Amino acid sequence: MTPRAKHLSLFGMMALLLIMVGTLQSWNVALTILNLCLISAIMTLGVNIQWGYAGLFNAGVMGFTALGGLAAIVISVPPVPEAWQAGGSRTMLGLCFGGISIGIAVVTWLKTANWGKKRYWLTGAVVIAGYAVMRVTVDPGIAAIEAVEPAKTGFLGGFGLPILFSWLVGGAFAAGAAWVVGKIALGLRADYLAIATLGISEIIIYFLKNEDWLTRGVKNVNGLPRPVPYEIDLQGAVWVQTWAERLGIPVIEASSIIVKLSYAALFLSVLLVVFWLSETALKSPWGRMMRAIRDNEIAAS
């Protein structure tokens, strides 16, 4: 069996299994599985660029996934005026202090290359002092934000834009984090690279789970906008009622199927675009460089 025939047979078997689930159990369940498969395929293409093309093991994928969730909140959720009024300005000021401290620490590290051990002490002192100033400024603001209707909000909210924009912003967040991770970890190899990427991923996840003022942490944000219609809106549409009557299924089930098909179309569109970009990158000079790293790292360097 040729590789092409093997791949087609595997896809055919998966399609047959989904049809069996839809026929024998529920089309809602079958479409849910299909959508999860499409999401997993998109994530797999991203991981394959590093694991497959370059042969570099990365255990930090879920950290980038968490940043995608952060983007959905920051972009689509409307701002919470009460939270911004309570402590938004102070929190932003403290974060600015933190960013400035990082910049000063980096400059200090670069400018003191010939200072020996004093370099470490001076850079460490800058980091500790900057962190202390940031916490003194930020902590009261965060406490005030999280005290604003903590059962319902307790966070700053976002920009209130269409949620589809968050897909692009999530990619930008992940790219920025990947650049930082690459600067830190790509000098490592094998198990050490896996441990470093896993550790950085856990730091990102831990931060997002515990900073309630930004994402509500583990409390979750309810009522996120959707890029597809709501089931309750579809149930009142005449064409949905007619379609459900022709198929002999309840209107509620028909509306749910339409929503899942809409999501499947969106996910499939993204998958095809990412696949095309991945294949184009593979054939580019950058892709040849990635394969060279995988096949002969010493020669590639």
GROMACS .gro file of C-alpha atoms in nm:
model
  301
    1MET     CA    1   0.000   0.000   0.000
    2THR     CA    2   0.136   0.339  -0.101
    3PRO     CA    3   0.161   0.615   0.161
    4ARG     CA    4  -0.113   0.811  -0.017
    5ALA     CA    5  -0.349   0.512  -0.015
    6LYS     CA    6  -0.266   0.448   0.350
    7HIS     CA    7  -0.350   0.806   0.446
    8LEU     CA    8  -0.674   0.803   0.249
    9SER     CA    9  -0.777   0.475   0.409
   10LEU     CA   10  -0.715   0.614   0.759
   11PHE     CA   11  -0.922   0.925   0.685
   12GLY     CA   12  -1.192   0.704   0.537
   13MET     CA   13  -1.200   0.485   0.848
   14MET     CA   14  -1.232   0.794   1.068
   15ALA     CA   15  -1.515   0.929   0.853
   16LEU     CA   16  -1.691   0.593   0.872
   17LEU     CA   17  -1.662   0.589   1.251
   18LEU     CA   18  -1.810   0.940   1.273
   19ILE     CA   19  -2.099   0.837   1.048
   20MET     CA   20  -2.159   0.533   1.269
   21VAL     CA   21  -2.164   0.752   1.581
   22GLY     CA   22  -2.408   0.991   1.415
   23THR     CA   23  -2.635   0.712   1.294
   24LEU     CA   24  -2.632   0.489   1.600
   25GLN     CA   25  -2.594   0.748   1.877
   26SER     CA   26  -2.632   1.118   1.792
   27TRP     CA   27  -2.521   1.359   1.522
   28ASN     CA   28  -2.454   1.615   1.792
   29VAL     CA   29  -2.200   1.379   1.948
   30ALA     CA   30  -2.045   1.300   1.609
   31LEU     CA   31  -2.005   1.668   1.523
   32THR     CA   32  -1.860   1.741   1.867
   33ILE     CA   33  -1.596   1.474   1.807
   34LEU     CA   34  -1.529   1.614   1.459
   35ASN     CA   35  -1.476   1.965   1.597
   36LEU     CA   36  -1.239   1.838   1.864
   37CYS     CA   37  -1.047   1.651   1.594
   38LEU     CA   38  -1.018   1.967   1.384
   39ILE     CA   39  -0.892   2.168   1.683
   40SER     CA   40  -0.639   1.894   1.762
   41ALA     CA   41  -0.528   1.889   1.397
   42ILE     CA   42  -0.458   2.264   1.405
   43MET     CA   43  -0.254   2.225   1.724
   44THR     CA   44  -0.072   1.926   1.576
   45LEU     CA   45   0.035   2.123   1.270
   46GLY     CA   46   0.186   2.386   1.497
   47VAL     CA   47   0.373   2.130   1.706
   48ASN     CA   48   0.491   1.948   1.392
   49ILE     CA   49   0.685   2.255   1.279
   50GLN     CA   50   0.914   2.221   1.580
   51TRP     CA   51   0.898   1.848   1.650
   52GLY     CA   52   0.877   1.725   1.293
   53TYR     CA   53   1.064   1.984   1.087
   54ALA     CA   54   1.340   2.073   1.332
   55GLY     CA   55   1.336   1.765   1.556
   56LEU     CA   56   1.329   1.981   1.871
   57PHE     CA   57   1.117   1.839   2.152
   58ASN     CA   58   0.871   2.089   2.299
   59ALA     CA   59   0.662   2.003   2.605
   60GLY     CA   60   0.520   2.353   2.649
   61VAL     CA   61   0.233   2.345   2.402
   62MET     CA   62  -0.038   2.395   2.662
   63GLY     CA   63   0.117   2.724   2.771
   64PHE     CA   64   0.061   2.863   2.421
   65THR     CA   65  -0.292   2.722   2.423
   66ALA     CA   66  -0.359   2.906   2.749
   67LEU     CA   67  -0.245   3.230   2.585
   68GLY     CA   68  -0.506   3.170   2.315
   69GLY     CA   69  -0.769   3.151   2.588
   70LEU     CA   70  -0.636   3.475   2.735
   71ALA     CA   71  -0.671   3.642   2.395
   72ALA     CA   72  -1.036   3.538   2.373
   73ILE     CA   73  -1.108   3.711   2.705
   74VAL     CA   74  -0.902   4.023   2.642
   75ILE     CA   75  -1.049   4.082   2.296
   76SER     CA   76  -1.414   3.980   2.325
   77VAL     CA   77  -1.527   4.054   2.682
   78PRO     CA   78  -1.658   4.409   2.737
   79PRO     CA   79  -1.458   4.620   2.984
   80VAL     CA   80  -1.580   4.640   3.344
   81PRO     CA   81  -1.595   5.015   3.422
   82GLU     CA   82  -1.630   4.963   3.797
   83ALA     CA   83  -1.315   4.750   3.809
   84TRP     CA   84  -1.116   4.999   3.604
   85GLN     CA   85  -1.233   5.279   3.831
   86ALA     CA   86  -1.148   5.082   4.145
   87GLY     CA   87  -0.792   4.985   4.061
   88GLY     CA   88  -0.726   4.972   3.689
   89SER     CA   89  -0.498   5.275   3.668
   90ARG     CA   90  -0.289   5.171   3.967
   91THR     CA   91  -0.250   4.817   3.833
   92MET     CA   92  -0.141   4.940   3.490
   93LEU     CA   93   0.107   5.180   3.653
   94GLY     CA   94   0.255   4.895   3.855
   95LEU     CA   95   0.290   4.680   3.545
   96CYS     CA   96   0.466   4.967   3.371
   97PHE     CA   97   0.709   4.981   3.663
   98GLY     CA   98   0.767   4.608   3.619
   99GLY     CA   99   0.837   4.645   3.247
  100ILE     CA  100   1.075   4.935   3.308
  101SER     CA  101   1.254   4.730   3.574
  102ILE     CA  102   1.302   4.444   3.329
  103GLY     CA  103   1.443   4.685   3.073
  104ILE     CA  104   1.683   4.835   3.327
  105ALA     CA  105   1.791   4.486   3.436
  106VAL     CA  106   1.863   4.383   3.076
  107VAL     CA  107   2.063   4.700   3.010
  108THR     CA  108   2.253   4.652   3.336
  109TRP     CA  109   2.337   4.294   3.243
  110LEU     CA  110   2.463   4.396   2.899
  111LYS     CA  111   2.662   4.697   3.019
  112THR     CA  112   2.843   4.509   3.297
  113ALA     CA  113   2.980   4.221   3.092
  114ASN     CA  114   3.334   4.272   3.229
  115TRP     CA  115   3.244   4.327   3.593
  116GLY     CA  116   3.277   3.966   3.703
  117LYS     CA  117   3.064   3.860   4.000
  118LYS     CA  118   2.953   4.218   4.061
  119ARG     CA  119   2.747   4.185   3.744
  120TYR     CA  120   2.523   3.924   3.905
  121TRP     CA  121   2.482   4.116   4.230
  122LEU     CA  122   2.397   4.442   4.055
  123THR     CA  123   2.150   4.285   3.812
  124GLY     CA  124   1.990   4.090   4.096
  125ALA     CA  125   1.955   4.407   4.302
  126VAL     CA  126   1.785   4.584   4.011
  127VAL     CA  127   1.542   4.295   3.964
  128ILE     CA  128   1.456   4.272   4.335
  129ALA     CA  129   1.410   4.648   4.372
  130GLY     CA  130   1.195   4.668   4.059
  131TYR     CA  131   0.982   4.375   4.173
  132ALA     CA  132   0.932   4.534   4.516
  133VAL     CA  133   0.821   4.866   4.363
  134MET     CA  134   0.587   4.685   4.124
  135ARG     CA  135   0.423   4.480   4.403
  136VAL     CA  136   0.377   4.783   4.628
  137THR     CA  137   0.201   4.962   4.343
  138VAL     CA  138   0.008   4.670   4.196
  139ASP     CA  139  -0.122   4.482   4.500
  140PRO     CA  140  -0.371   4.745   4.626
  141GLY     CA  141  -0.506   4.789   4.273
  142ILE     CA  142  -0.550   4.415   4.223
  143ALA     CA  143  -0.726   4.380   4.557
  144ALA     CA  144  -0.966   4.661   4.463
  145ILE     CA  145  -1.038   4.506   4.121
  146GLU     CA  146  -1.107   4.159   4.260
  147ALA     CA  147  -1.343   4.306   4.522
  148VAL     CA  148  -1.581   4.436   4.251
  149GLU     CA  149  -1.865   4.180   4.239
  150PRO     CA  150  -1.625   3.884   4.275
  151ALA     CA  151  -1.898   3.627   4.204
  152LYS     CA  152  -1.974   3.785   3.867
  153THR     CA  153  -1.680   3.995   3.752
  154GLY     CA  154  -1.383   4.080   3.974
  155PHE     CA  155  -1.163   4.145   3.671
  156LEU     CA  156  -1.090   4.425   3.423
  157GLY     CA  157  -1.264   4.270   3.124
  158GLY     CA  158  -1.144   4.328   2.769
  159PHE     CA  159  -1.205   4.539   2.460
  160GLY     CA  160  -1.551   4.410   2.363
  161LEU     CA  161  -1.451   4.333   2.002
  162PRO     CA  162  -1.573   4.041   1.784
  163ILE     CA  163  -1.421   3.720   1.913
  164LEU     CA  164  -1.280   3.623   1.573
  165PHE     CA  165  -1.017   3.895   1.622
  166SER     CA  166  -0.893   3.699   1.922
  167TRP     CA  167  -0.773   3.422   1.691
  168LEU     CA  168  -0.519   3.660   1.538
  169VAL     CA  169  -0.431   3.815   1.873
  170GLY     CA  170  -0.390   3.469   2.026
  171GLY     CA  171  -0.141   3.383   1.752
  172ALA     CA  172   0.047   3.705   1.825
  173PHE     CA  173   0.052   3.627   2.200
  174ALA     CA  174   0.184   3.277   2.130
  175ALA     CA  175   0.446   3.411   1.888
  176GLY     CA  176   0.569   3.661   2.145
  177ALA     CA  177   0.589   3.394   2.413
  178ALA     CA  178   0.763   3.158   2.170
  179TRP     CA  179   1.027   3.422   2.098
  180VAL     CA  180   1.098   3.461   2.470
  181VAL     CA  181   1.101   3.083   2.524
  182GLY     CA  182   1.333   3.040   2.226
  183LYS     CA  183   1.577   3.295   2.364
  184ILE     CA  184   1.582   3.109   2.695
  185ALA     CA  185   1.554   2.743   2.600
  186LEU     CA  186   1.677   2.676   2.246
  187GLY     CA  187   2.036   2.659   2.365
  188LEU     CA  188   1.934   2.339   2.545
  189ARG     CA  189   1.894   1.999   2.387
  190ALA     CA  190   1.705   1.672   2.437
  191ASP     CA  191   1.566   1.622   2.789
  192TYR     CA  192   1.683   1.963   2.909
  193LEU     CA  193   1.486   2.139   2.634
  194ALA     CA  194   1.175   1.937   2.725
  195ILE     CA  195   1.211   2.022   3.094
  196ALA     CA  196   1.265   2.393   3.023
  197THR     CA  197   0.967   2.424   2.788
  198LEU     CA  198   0.746   2.230   3.028
  199GLY     CA  199   0.850   2.454   3.316
  200ILE     CA  200   0.784   2.774   3.120
  201SER     CA  201   0.446   2.638   3.011
  202GLU     CA  202   0.349   2.564   3.370
  203ILE     CA  203   0.454   2.916   3.474
  204ILE     CA  204   0.222   3.066   3.210
  205ILE     CA  205  -0.067   2.841   3.312
  206TYR     CA  206  -0.011   2.906   3.683
  207PHE     CA  207  -0.005   3.282   3.622
  208LEU     CA  208  -0.330   3.280   3.423
  209LYS     CA  209  -0.505   3.055   3.676
  210ASN     CA  210  -0.418   3.275   3.972
  211GLU     CA  211  -0.438   3.630   3.837
  212ASP     CA  212  -0.812   3.676   3.884
  213TRP     CA  213  -0.796   4.048   3.799
  214LEU     CA  214  -0.693   3.959   3.443
  215THR     CA  215  -0.878   3.637   3.354
  216ARG     CA  216  -1.092   3.549   3.661
  217GLY     CA  217  -0.855   3.256   3.700
  218VAL     CA  218  -1.030   2.926   3.765
  219LYS     CA  219  -1.365   3.100   3.816
  220ASN     CA  220  -1.413   3.119   3.437
  221VAL     CA  221  -1.567   3.399   3.233
  222ASN     CA  222  -1.928   3.328   3.140
  223GLY     CA  223  -2.111   3.453   2.834
  224LEU     CA  224  -1.822   3.487   2.590
  225PRO     CA  225  -1.942   3.611   2.250
  226ARG     CA  226  -1.960   3.348   1.977
  227PRO     CA  227  -1.866   3.366   1.608
  228VAL     CA  228  -2.175   3.161   1.519
  229PRO     CA  229  -2.548   3.209   1.598
  230TYR     CA  230  -2.697   3.095   1.928
  231GLU     CA  231  -2.926   2.793   1.927
  232ILE     CA  232  -3.214   2.986   2.081
  233ASP     CA  233  -3.201   3.239   1.796
  234LEU     CA  234  -3.200   2.966   1.533
  235GLN     CA  235  -3.497   2.789   1.686
  236GLY     CA  236  -3.721   3.083   1.600
  237ALA     CA  237  -3.610   3.093   1.234
  238VAL     CA  238  -3.862   2.957   0.984
  239TRP     CA  239  -3.600   2.790   0.766
  240VAL     CA  240  -3.462   2.598   1.064
  241GLN     CA  241  -3.810   2.480   1.162
  242THR     CA  242  -3.878   2.372   0.803
  243TRP     CA  243  -3.545   2.189   0.780
  244ALA     CA  244  -3.605   2.011   1.111
  245GLU     CA  245  -3.954   1.907   1.000
  246ARG     CA  246  -3.821   1.760   0.675
  247LEU     CA  247  -3.555   1.562   0.861
  248GLY     CA  248  -3.799   1.452   1.128
  249ILE     CA  249  -3.590   1.578   1.418
  250PRO     CA  250  -3.672   1.825   1.699
  251VAL     CA  251  -3.601   2.193   1.632
  252ILE     CA  252  -3.371   2.205   1.935
  253GLU     CA  253  -3.155   1.926   1.795
  254ALA     CA  254  -3.155   2.084   1.449
  255SER     CA  255  -3.035   2.418   1.586
  256SER     CA  256  -2.757   2.247   1.779
  257ILE     CA  257  -2.645   2.060   1.467
  258ILE     CA  258  -2.637   2.385   1.267
  259VAL     CA  259  -2.421   2.553   1.532
  260LYS     CA  260  -2.176   2.263   1.537
  261LEU     CA  261  -2.161   2.256   1.156
  262SER     CA  262  -2.084   2.629   1.161
  263TYR     CA  263  -1.800   2.572   1.405
  264ALA     CA  264  -1.674   2.285   1.191
  265ALA     CA  265  -1.666   2.513   0.885
  266LEU     CA  266  -1.468   2.775   1.078
  267PHE     CA  267  -1.221   2.524   1.218
  268LEU     CA  268  -1.178   2.357   0.879
  269SER     CA  269  -1.106   2.694   0.717
  270VAL     CA  270  -0.837   2.769   0.975
  271LEU     CA  271  -0.694   2.418   0.936
  272LEU     CA  272  -0.664   2.453   0.558
  273VAL     CA  273  -0.496   2.794   0.588
  274VAL     CA  274  -0.251   2.667   0.852
  275PHE     CA  275  -0.181   2.355   0.645
  276TRP     CA  276  -0.108   2.565   0.336
  277LEU     CA  277   0.121   2.795   0.534
  278SER     CA  278   0.297   2.495   0.688
  279GLU     CA  279   0.358   2.331   0.350
  280THR     CA  280   0.476   2.661   0.201
  281ALA     CA  281   0.715   2.712   0.492
  282LEU     CA  282   0.848   2.357   0.454
  283LYS     CA  283   0.952   2.428   0.093
  284SER     CA  284   1.107   2.766   0.174
  285PRO     CA  285   1.470   2.833   0.276
  286TRP     CA  286   1.348   2.851   0.636
  287GLY     CA  287   1.195   2.504   0.602
  288ARG     CA  288   1.516   2.363   0.458
  289MET     CA  289   1.702   2.514   0.752
  290MET     CA  290   1.461   2.343   0.994
  291ARG     CA  291   1.515   2.007   0.825
  292ALA     CA  292   1.889   2.061   0.836
  293ILE     CA  293   1.870   2.114   1.213
  294ARG     CA  294   1.682   1.785   1.243
  295ASP     CA  295   1.908   1.582   1.012
  296ASN     CA  296   2.249   1.721   1.106
  297GLU     CA  297   2.254   1.986   1.374
  298ILE     CA  298   2.630   2.039   1.361
  299ALA     CA  299   2.630   2.097   0.986
  300ALA     CA  300   2.326   2.327   1.014
  301SER     CA  301   2.505   2.548   1.265
   0.00000   0.00000   0.00000
